[in-house]
Amino acid sequence: LTIFVWFDDEYNFTMIVGIISDTHDNLAGLKKAIQVFQEHKIELLIHCGDWVSPFTLEFFDKQITNFNIPIKSVLGNNSGDIKRIMLNNSKMHHPIDWAKKTTMPLDIDGKQAIVYHGDDREILNAIIDSQKYDLVFTGHTHKPRNETVSKTLIINPGGTCYACEGEIIDKSSVAIYDSTTNQATIVYF
């Protein structure tokens, strides 16, 4: 899948991507994340997994009614009721494009990207070490990561559920990726 956004400025392509992960049914965190994405005028939303319950999709769909952008997602290791999630997705105003496997390769502004939840550290490290991808979007740890290894930019937005390593935390986070600068910013709330 190739996604381009066209701007008339000297034939430049650009894309602002919102990255979210590990929502774990925390609706307050999800609502704040959506506000951040709207403020940054993202053009694509990537969810790196762990939605968990079907009602989260319904809430999400209602919150993004006027937010007409593509949404790509992997399931993660806390996938909850997958059957009902997929049923609810088919009824959404803005259905999510789900990965057919545990990974979802994407082309973002000519850069090769992959979305992988990250629950198997060896697989994640192999993806990064392969240097096949320019961008690796991952989650699972609930800890933000914005790091370049050789040519690969690794982005873990953290989580929006206000929890990390079994403890309640004060801040949640998402990431904003700009394809023009090939840089990401972690946004805390």
Coordinates of C-alpha atoms in Angstrom, one line a residue:
L1 CA 0.0 0.0 0.0
T2 CA 1.5 3.4 -1.0
I3 CA 0.2 6.5 0.6
F4 CA 1.1 9.9 -0.8
V5 CA -0.3 13.4 0.1
W6 CA 0.3 15.9 -2.7
F7 CA 1.2 19.6 -2.0
D8 CA 1.6 22.0 -4.9
D9 CA 4.9 23.4 -3.4
E10 CA 7.5 22.4 -6.0
Y11 CA 6.1 18.9 -6.3
N12 CA 7.0 18.0 -2.7
F13 CA 5.4 15.0 -1.0
T14 CA 4.7 15.2 2.7
M15 CA 2.8 13.3 5.3
I16 CA 2.1 13.8 9.0
V17 CA 1.5 10.5 10.7
G18 CA 0.0 9.9 14.1
I19 CA 1.2 6.8 16.0
I20 CA -0.6 5.3 18.9
S21 CA -0.3 2.1 20.8
D22 CA -1.5 0.2 23.8
T23 CA -4.8 2.0 24.4
H24 CA -6.0 -0.9 26.6
D25 CA -9.5 0.4 26.7
N26 CA -8.5 3.7 28.5
L27 CA -11.1 6.0 26.9
A28 CA -9.8 9.1 28.7
G29 CA -6.3 8.5 27.3
L30 CA -7.7 7.7 23.8
K31 CA -9.7 10.9 23.8
K32 CA -6.7 13.0 24.6
A33 CA -4.7 11.2 22.0
I34 CA -7.3 12.0 19.3
Q35 CA -7.2 15.7 20.4
V36 CA -3.4 15.7 19.9
F37 CA -3.8 14.1 16.4
Q38 CA -6.4 16.7 15.4
E39 CA -4.2 19.5 16.6
H40 CA -1.3 18.2 14.5
K41 CA -3.6 17.6 11.5
I42 CA -2.3 14.1 10.9
E43 CA -3.1 12.5 7.5
L44 CA -2.6 8.9 8.6
L45 CA -3.1 7.1 11.9
I46 CA -1.1 4.0 12.8
H47 CA -2.1 1.9 15.8
C48 CA 0.6 -0.5 17.0
G49 CA -1.7 -2.8 18.8
D50 CA -3.5 -3.7 22.0
W51 CA -7.0 -2.2 21.5
V52 CA -8.4 -5.0 23.7
S53 CA -12.2 -4.5 23.9
P54 CA -14.7 -4.0 21.0
F55 CA -16.3 -1.0 22.8
T56 CA -13.0 0.9 22.3
L57 CA -13.5 0.8 18.6
E58 CA -17.1 2.2 18.9
F59 CA -15.9 5.0 21.2
F60 CA -13.0 5.7 18.8
D61 CA -15.3 5.8 15.7
K62 CA -17.6 8.3 17.5
Q63 CA -14.7 10.5 18.5
I64 CA -13.3 10.7 14.9
T65 CA -16.5 11.4 13.1
N66 CA -15.1 14.4 11.2
F67 CA -11.6 13.0 11.2
N68 CA -11.5 11.5 7.7
I69 CA -8.1 9.9 7.5
P70 CA -6.9 6.3 6.9
I71 CA -6.3 4.2 10.0
K72 CA -3.9 1.2 9.9
S73 CA -3.5 -1.2 12.8
V74 CA -2.0 -4.5 14.0
L75 CA -3.7 -6.4 16.9
G76 CA -1.0 -6.9 19.4
N77 CA -0.8 -9.5 22.2
N78 CA -3.8 -8.3 24.2
S79 CA -6.2 -8.5 21.3
G80 CA -9.3 -9.3 23.4
D81 CA -12.5 -10.3 21.5
I82 CA -11.1 -10.4 18.0
K83 CA -14.3 -11.7 16.4
R84 CA -16.4 -8.8 17.9
I85 CA -13.6 -6.3 17.1
M86 CA -13.8 -7.3 13.4
L87 CA -17.6 -7.2 13.4
N88 CA -17.6 -3.8 15.0
N89 CA -15.0 -2.6 12.6
S90 CA -17.2 -3.5 9.6
K91 CA -19.9 -1.2 11.0
M92 CA -17.7 1.8 11.7
H93 CA -18.0 5.0 9.7
H94 CA -14.2 4.9 9.3
P95 CA -13.2 1.2 9.3
I96 CA -9.7 0.4 10.3
D97 CA -7.4 -1.4 7.8
W98 CA -6.2 -4.4 9.9
A99 CA -2.9 -6.3 9.3
K100 CA -3.5 -9.7 7.8
K101 CA -0.6 -11.0 9.9
T102 CA 1.3 -9.8 12.9
T103 CA 3.1 -7.2 10.8
M104 CA 1.9 -4.5 8.3
P105 CA 4.3 -3.2 5.7
L106 CA 3.6 0.3 4.4
D107 CA 5.1 2.7 2.0
I108 CA 5.0 6.2 3.5
D109 CA 6.2 8.9 1.2
G110 CA 8.7 6.6 -0.5
K111 CA 10.0 5.2 2.8
Q112 CA 9.6 1.5 3.5
A113 CA 7.8 1.1 6.9
I114 CA 6.6 -1.8 9.0
V115 CA 4.1 -1.9 11.9
Y116 CA 4.8 -4.6 14.5
H117 CA 3.4 -4.6 18.0
G118 CA 6.8 -5.7 19.4
D119 CA 5.8 -8.4 21.9
D120 CA 8.5 -10.7 20.7
R121 CA 11.8 -8.8 21.4
E122 CA 13.8 -11.2 19.1
I123 CA 11.5 -10.6 16.2
L124 CA 11.5 -6.8 16.7
N125 CA 15.4 -6.8 16.9
A126 CA 15.6 -8.9 13.8
I127 CA 13.3 -6.5 11.9
I128 CA 15.5 -3.5 13.0
D129 CA 18.8 -5.3 12.4
S130 CA 17.7 -6.4 8.9
Q131 CA 17.9 -2.7 7.8
K132 CA 15.2 -3.6 5.3
Y133 CA 12.9 -0.8 6.6
D134 CA 13.4 2.9 6.9
L135 CA 10.7 3.1 9.6
V136 CA 9.7 0.6 12.3
F137 CA 6.5 1.5 14.2
T138 CA 6.1 -0.6 17.4
G139 CA 4.5 -0.6 20.8
H140 CA 4.1 -3.2 23.6
T141 CA 6.4 -1.7 26.2
H142 CA 4.3 1.4 26.9
K143 CA 7.7 3.3 26.9
P144 CA 8.3 5.8 24.2
R145 CA 11.2 5.2 21.8
N146 CA 12.4 7.6 19.1
E147 CA 15.7 6.3 17.9
T148 CA 17.6 5.8 14.7
V149 CA 19.7 2.6 14.3
S150 CA 21.8 2.8 11.2
K151 CA 19.2 3.9 8.6
T152 CA 16.1 2.7 10.5
L153 CA 14.0 5.1 12.6
I154 CA 12.3 3.2 15.4
I155 CA 9.2 4.8 16.8
N156 CA 7.3 3.5 19.8
P157 CA 4.7 6.1 20.9
G158 CA 4.4 4.7 24.4
G159 CA 0.9 4.0 25.6
T160 CA -2.3 5.9 26.3
C161 CA -3.5 3.8 29.2
Y162 CA -1.6 5.6 32.0
A163 CA 0.2 2.4 33.0
C164 CA 3.7 1.0 32.4
E165 CA 5.3 -2.1 33.8
G166 CA 2.3 -2.9 35.9
E167 CA 2.2 0.5 37.6
I168 CA 0.1 3.6 37.2
I169 CA 2.0 6.5 35.6
D170 CA 1.2 10.2 35.4
K171 CA 1.7 10.7 31.7
S172 CA 0.6 8.9 28.5
S173 CA 2.0 9.6 25.1
V174 CA 1.6 9.3 21.3
A175 CA 4.0 10.1 18.5
I176 CA 3.9 12.4 15.4
Y177 CA 6.0 11.5 12.4
D178 CA 6.8 14.0 9.7
S179 CA 7.9 12.4 6.4
T180 CA 9.5 15.6 5.2
T181 CA 12.0 15.8 8.0
N182 CA 12.0 12.0 8.6
Q183 CA 11.7 12.8 12.3
A184 CA 9.2 11.9 15.1
T185 CA 8.2 13.8 18.2
I186 CA 6.8 12.1 21.3
V187 CA 3.8 14.1 22.7
Y188 CA 3.0 13.6 26.4
F189 CA -0.3 14.3 28.0

